[in-house]
PDB file of C-alpha atoms in Angstrom:
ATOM      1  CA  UNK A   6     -16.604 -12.427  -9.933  1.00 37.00           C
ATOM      2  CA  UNK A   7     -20.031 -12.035 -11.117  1.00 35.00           C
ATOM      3  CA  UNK A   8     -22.124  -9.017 -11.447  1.00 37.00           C
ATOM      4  CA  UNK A   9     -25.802  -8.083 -10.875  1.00 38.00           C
ATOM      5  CA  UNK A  10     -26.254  -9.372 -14.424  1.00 38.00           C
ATOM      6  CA  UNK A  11     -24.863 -12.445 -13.852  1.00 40.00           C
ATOM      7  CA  UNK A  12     -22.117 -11.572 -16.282  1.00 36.00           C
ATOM      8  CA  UNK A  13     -18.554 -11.994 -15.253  1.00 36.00           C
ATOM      9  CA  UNK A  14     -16.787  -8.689 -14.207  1.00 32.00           C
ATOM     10  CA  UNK A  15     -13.304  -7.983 -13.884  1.00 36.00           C
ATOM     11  CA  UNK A  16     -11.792  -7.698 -10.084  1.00 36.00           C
ATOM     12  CA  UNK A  17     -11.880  -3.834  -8.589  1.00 38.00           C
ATOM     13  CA  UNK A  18      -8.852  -2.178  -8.799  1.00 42.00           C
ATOM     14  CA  UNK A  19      -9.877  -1.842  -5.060  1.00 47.00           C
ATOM     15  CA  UNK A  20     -10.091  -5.520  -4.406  1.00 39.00           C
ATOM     16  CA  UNK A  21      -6.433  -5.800  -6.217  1.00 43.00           C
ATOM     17  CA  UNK A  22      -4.941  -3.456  -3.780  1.00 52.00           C
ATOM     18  CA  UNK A  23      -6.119  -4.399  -0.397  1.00 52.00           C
ATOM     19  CA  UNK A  24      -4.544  -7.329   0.994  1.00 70.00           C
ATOM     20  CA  UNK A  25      -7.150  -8.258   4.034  1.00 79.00           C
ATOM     21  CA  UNK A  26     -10.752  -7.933   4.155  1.00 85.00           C
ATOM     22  CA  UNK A  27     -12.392  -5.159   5.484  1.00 85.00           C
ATOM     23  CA  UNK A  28     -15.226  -4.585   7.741  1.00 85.00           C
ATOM     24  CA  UNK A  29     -17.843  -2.086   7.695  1.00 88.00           C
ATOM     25  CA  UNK A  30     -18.081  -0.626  11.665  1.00 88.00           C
ATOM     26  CA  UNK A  31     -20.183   1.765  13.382  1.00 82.00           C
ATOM     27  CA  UNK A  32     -19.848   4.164  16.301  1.00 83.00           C
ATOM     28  CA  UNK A  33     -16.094   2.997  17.066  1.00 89.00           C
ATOM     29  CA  UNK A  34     -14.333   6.162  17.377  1.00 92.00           C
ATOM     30  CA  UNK A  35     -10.588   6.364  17.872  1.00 95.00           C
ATOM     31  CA  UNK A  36      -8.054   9.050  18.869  1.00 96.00           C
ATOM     32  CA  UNK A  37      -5.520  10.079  15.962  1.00 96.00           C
ATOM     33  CA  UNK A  38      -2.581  12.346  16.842  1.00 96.00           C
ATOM     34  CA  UNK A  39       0.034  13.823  14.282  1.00 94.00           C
ATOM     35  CA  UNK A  40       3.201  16.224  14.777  1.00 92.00           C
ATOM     36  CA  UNK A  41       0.404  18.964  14.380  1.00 89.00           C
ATOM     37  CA  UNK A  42      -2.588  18.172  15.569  1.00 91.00           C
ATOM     38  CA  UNK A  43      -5.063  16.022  17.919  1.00 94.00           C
ATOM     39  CA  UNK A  44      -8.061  14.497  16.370  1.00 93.00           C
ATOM     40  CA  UNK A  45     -11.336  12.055  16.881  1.00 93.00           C
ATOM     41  CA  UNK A  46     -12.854  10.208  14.160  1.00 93.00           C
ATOM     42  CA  UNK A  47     -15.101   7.360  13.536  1.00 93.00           C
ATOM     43  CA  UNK A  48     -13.492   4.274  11.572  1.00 94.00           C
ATOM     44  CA  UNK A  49     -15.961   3.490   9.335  1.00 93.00           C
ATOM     45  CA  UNK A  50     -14.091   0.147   8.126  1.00 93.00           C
ATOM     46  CA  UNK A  51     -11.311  -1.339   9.675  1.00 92.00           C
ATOM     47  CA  UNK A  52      -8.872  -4.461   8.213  1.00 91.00           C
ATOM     48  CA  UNK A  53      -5.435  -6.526   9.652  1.00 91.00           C
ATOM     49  CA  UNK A  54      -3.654  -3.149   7.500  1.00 94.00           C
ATOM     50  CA  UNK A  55      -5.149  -0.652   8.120  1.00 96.00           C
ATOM     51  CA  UNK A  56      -8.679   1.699   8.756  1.00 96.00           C
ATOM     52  CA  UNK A  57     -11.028   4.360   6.978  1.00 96.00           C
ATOM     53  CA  UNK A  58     -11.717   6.911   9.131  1.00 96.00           C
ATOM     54  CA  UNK A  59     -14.645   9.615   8.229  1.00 93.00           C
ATOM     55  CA  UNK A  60     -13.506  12.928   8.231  1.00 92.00           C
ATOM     56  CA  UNK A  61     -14.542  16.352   6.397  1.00 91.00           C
ATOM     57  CA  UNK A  62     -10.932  18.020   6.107  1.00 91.00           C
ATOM     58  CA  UNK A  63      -8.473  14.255   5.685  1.00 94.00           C
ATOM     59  CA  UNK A  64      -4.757  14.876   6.065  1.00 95.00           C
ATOM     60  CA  UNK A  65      -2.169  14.929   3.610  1.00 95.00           C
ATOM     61  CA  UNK A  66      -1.286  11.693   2.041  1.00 97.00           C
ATOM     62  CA  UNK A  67       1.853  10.587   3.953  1.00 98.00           C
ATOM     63  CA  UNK A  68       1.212  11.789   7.143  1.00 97.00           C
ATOM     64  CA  UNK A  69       2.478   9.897   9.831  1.00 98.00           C
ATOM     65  CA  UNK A  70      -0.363   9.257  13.062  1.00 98.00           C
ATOM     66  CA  UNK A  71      -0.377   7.700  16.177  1.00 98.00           C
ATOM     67  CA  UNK A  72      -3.857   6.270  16.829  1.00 97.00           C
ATOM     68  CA  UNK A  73      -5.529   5.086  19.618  1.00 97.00           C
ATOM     69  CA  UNK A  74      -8.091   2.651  19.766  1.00 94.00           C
ATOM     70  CA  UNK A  75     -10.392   1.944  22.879  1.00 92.00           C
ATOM     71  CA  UNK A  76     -10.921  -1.228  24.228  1.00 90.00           C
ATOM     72  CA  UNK A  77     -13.232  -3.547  22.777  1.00 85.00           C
ATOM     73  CA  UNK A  78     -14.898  -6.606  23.198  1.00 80.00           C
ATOM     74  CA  UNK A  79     -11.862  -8.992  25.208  1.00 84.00           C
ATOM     75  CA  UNK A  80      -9.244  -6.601  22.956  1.00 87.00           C
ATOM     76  CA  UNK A  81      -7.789  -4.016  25.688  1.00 87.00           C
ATOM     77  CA  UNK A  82      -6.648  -0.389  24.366  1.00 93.00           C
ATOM     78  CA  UNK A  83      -4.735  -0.613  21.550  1.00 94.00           C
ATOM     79  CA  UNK A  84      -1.972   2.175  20.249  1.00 96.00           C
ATOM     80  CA  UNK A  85      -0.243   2.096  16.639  1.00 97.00           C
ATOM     81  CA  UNK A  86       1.678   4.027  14.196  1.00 98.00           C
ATOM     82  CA  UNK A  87      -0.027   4.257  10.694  1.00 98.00           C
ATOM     83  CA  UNK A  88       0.683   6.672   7.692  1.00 98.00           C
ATOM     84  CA  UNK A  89      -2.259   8.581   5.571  1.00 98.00           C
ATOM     85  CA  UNK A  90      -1.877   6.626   1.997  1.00 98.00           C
ATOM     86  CA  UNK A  91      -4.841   8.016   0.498  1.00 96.00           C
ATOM     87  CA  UNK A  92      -8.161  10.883   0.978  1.00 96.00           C
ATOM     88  CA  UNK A  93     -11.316  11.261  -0.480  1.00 93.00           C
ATOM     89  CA  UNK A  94     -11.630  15.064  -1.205  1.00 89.00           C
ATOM     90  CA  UNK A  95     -13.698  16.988   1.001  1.00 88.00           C
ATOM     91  CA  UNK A  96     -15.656  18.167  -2.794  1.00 86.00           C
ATOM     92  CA  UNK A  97     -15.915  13.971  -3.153  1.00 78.00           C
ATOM     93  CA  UNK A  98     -19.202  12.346  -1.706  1.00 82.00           C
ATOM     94  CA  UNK A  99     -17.934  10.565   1.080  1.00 87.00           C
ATOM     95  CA  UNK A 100     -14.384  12.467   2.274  1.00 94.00           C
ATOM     96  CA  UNK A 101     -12.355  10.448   4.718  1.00 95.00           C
ATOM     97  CA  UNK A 102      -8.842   9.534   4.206  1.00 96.00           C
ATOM     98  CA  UNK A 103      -7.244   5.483   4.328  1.00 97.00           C
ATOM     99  CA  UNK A 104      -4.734   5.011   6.712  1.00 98.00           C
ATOM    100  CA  UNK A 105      -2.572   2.112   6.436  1.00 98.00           C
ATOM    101  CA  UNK A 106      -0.650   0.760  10.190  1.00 97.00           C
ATOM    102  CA  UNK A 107       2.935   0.877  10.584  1.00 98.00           C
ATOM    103  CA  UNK A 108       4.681  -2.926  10.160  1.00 96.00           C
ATOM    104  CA  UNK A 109       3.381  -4.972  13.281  1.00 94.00           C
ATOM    105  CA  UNK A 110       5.613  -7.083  15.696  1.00 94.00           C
ATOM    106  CA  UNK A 111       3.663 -10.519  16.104  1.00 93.00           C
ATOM    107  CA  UNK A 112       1.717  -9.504  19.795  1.00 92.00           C
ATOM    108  CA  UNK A 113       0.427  -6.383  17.628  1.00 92.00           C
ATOM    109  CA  UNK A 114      -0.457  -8.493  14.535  1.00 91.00           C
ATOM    110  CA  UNK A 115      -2.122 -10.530  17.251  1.00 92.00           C
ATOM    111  CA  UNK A 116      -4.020  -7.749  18.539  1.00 92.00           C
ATOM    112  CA  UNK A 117      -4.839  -6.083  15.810  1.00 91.00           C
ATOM    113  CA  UNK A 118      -6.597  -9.902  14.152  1.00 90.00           C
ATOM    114  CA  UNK A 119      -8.477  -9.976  17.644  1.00 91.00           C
ATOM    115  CA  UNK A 120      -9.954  -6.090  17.199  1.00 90.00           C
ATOM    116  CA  UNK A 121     -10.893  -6.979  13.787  1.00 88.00           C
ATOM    117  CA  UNK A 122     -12.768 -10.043  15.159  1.00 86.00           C
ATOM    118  CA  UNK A 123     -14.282  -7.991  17.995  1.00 85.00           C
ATOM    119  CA  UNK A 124     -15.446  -5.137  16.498  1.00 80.00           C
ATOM    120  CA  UNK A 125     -16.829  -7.187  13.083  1.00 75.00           C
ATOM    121  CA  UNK A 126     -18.484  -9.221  15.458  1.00 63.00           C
ATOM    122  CA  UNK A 127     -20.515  -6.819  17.623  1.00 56.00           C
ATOM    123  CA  UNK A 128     -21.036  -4.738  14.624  1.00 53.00           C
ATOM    124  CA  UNK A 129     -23.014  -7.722  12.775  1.00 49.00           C
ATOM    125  CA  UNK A 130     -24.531  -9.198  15.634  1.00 47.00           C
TER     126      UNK A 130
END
């Protein structure tokens, strides 16, 4: 990897840990649901493992979520467990928390690749 200079620059710590790429989104907002509480929020990126999601007050780290995402593109409404691995800090400059999805049977896998697709491609059309 190069950097603006042209010099060669060690990978992100960040590029080390994700294992799929990620795509920015906008205006797809989803439905997240824990034991305690109901919630909207925008995804601002979304990957095959998992989301960011926008949000002033994140949840814990380890909370477990249902979420529900709305149809798009050919990719019908799509539920699936995920857990809260990490949060940017409300006090941090852009709070939000990462939230990785639960293991996926193959038809969710497949689903989940196809949303990707979908929403990457009418996001950089």
């Amino acid at each position: 990897m190069t950097g603006r200079d042209g010099r060669a620059r060690a990978k992100d710590k960040g590029d080390e840990r994700r294992g799929a790429r990620r795509f920015a989104v906008r205006d797809f907002k989803i439905d997240l649901q824990s034991e305690e509480s109901f919630l909207f929020a925008y995804v601002e990126n979304i990957s095959e493992l998992g989301i960011f999601v926008a949000m002033e007050k994140p949840l814990p780290v380890g909370t477990k979520l249902t979420l529900r995402f709305p149809a798009r593109g050919d990719v019908g409404p799509l539920t699936l467990g995920g857990v809260v691995r990490w949060i940017n800090p409300p006090s941090g400059r852009h709070p939000g928390m990462g939230i990785a999805f639960d293991p996926l049977s193959a038809a969710q896998r497949e689903k989940v690749v196809a949303l990707v697709r979908a929403v990457a491609y009418l996001t950089h059309d």
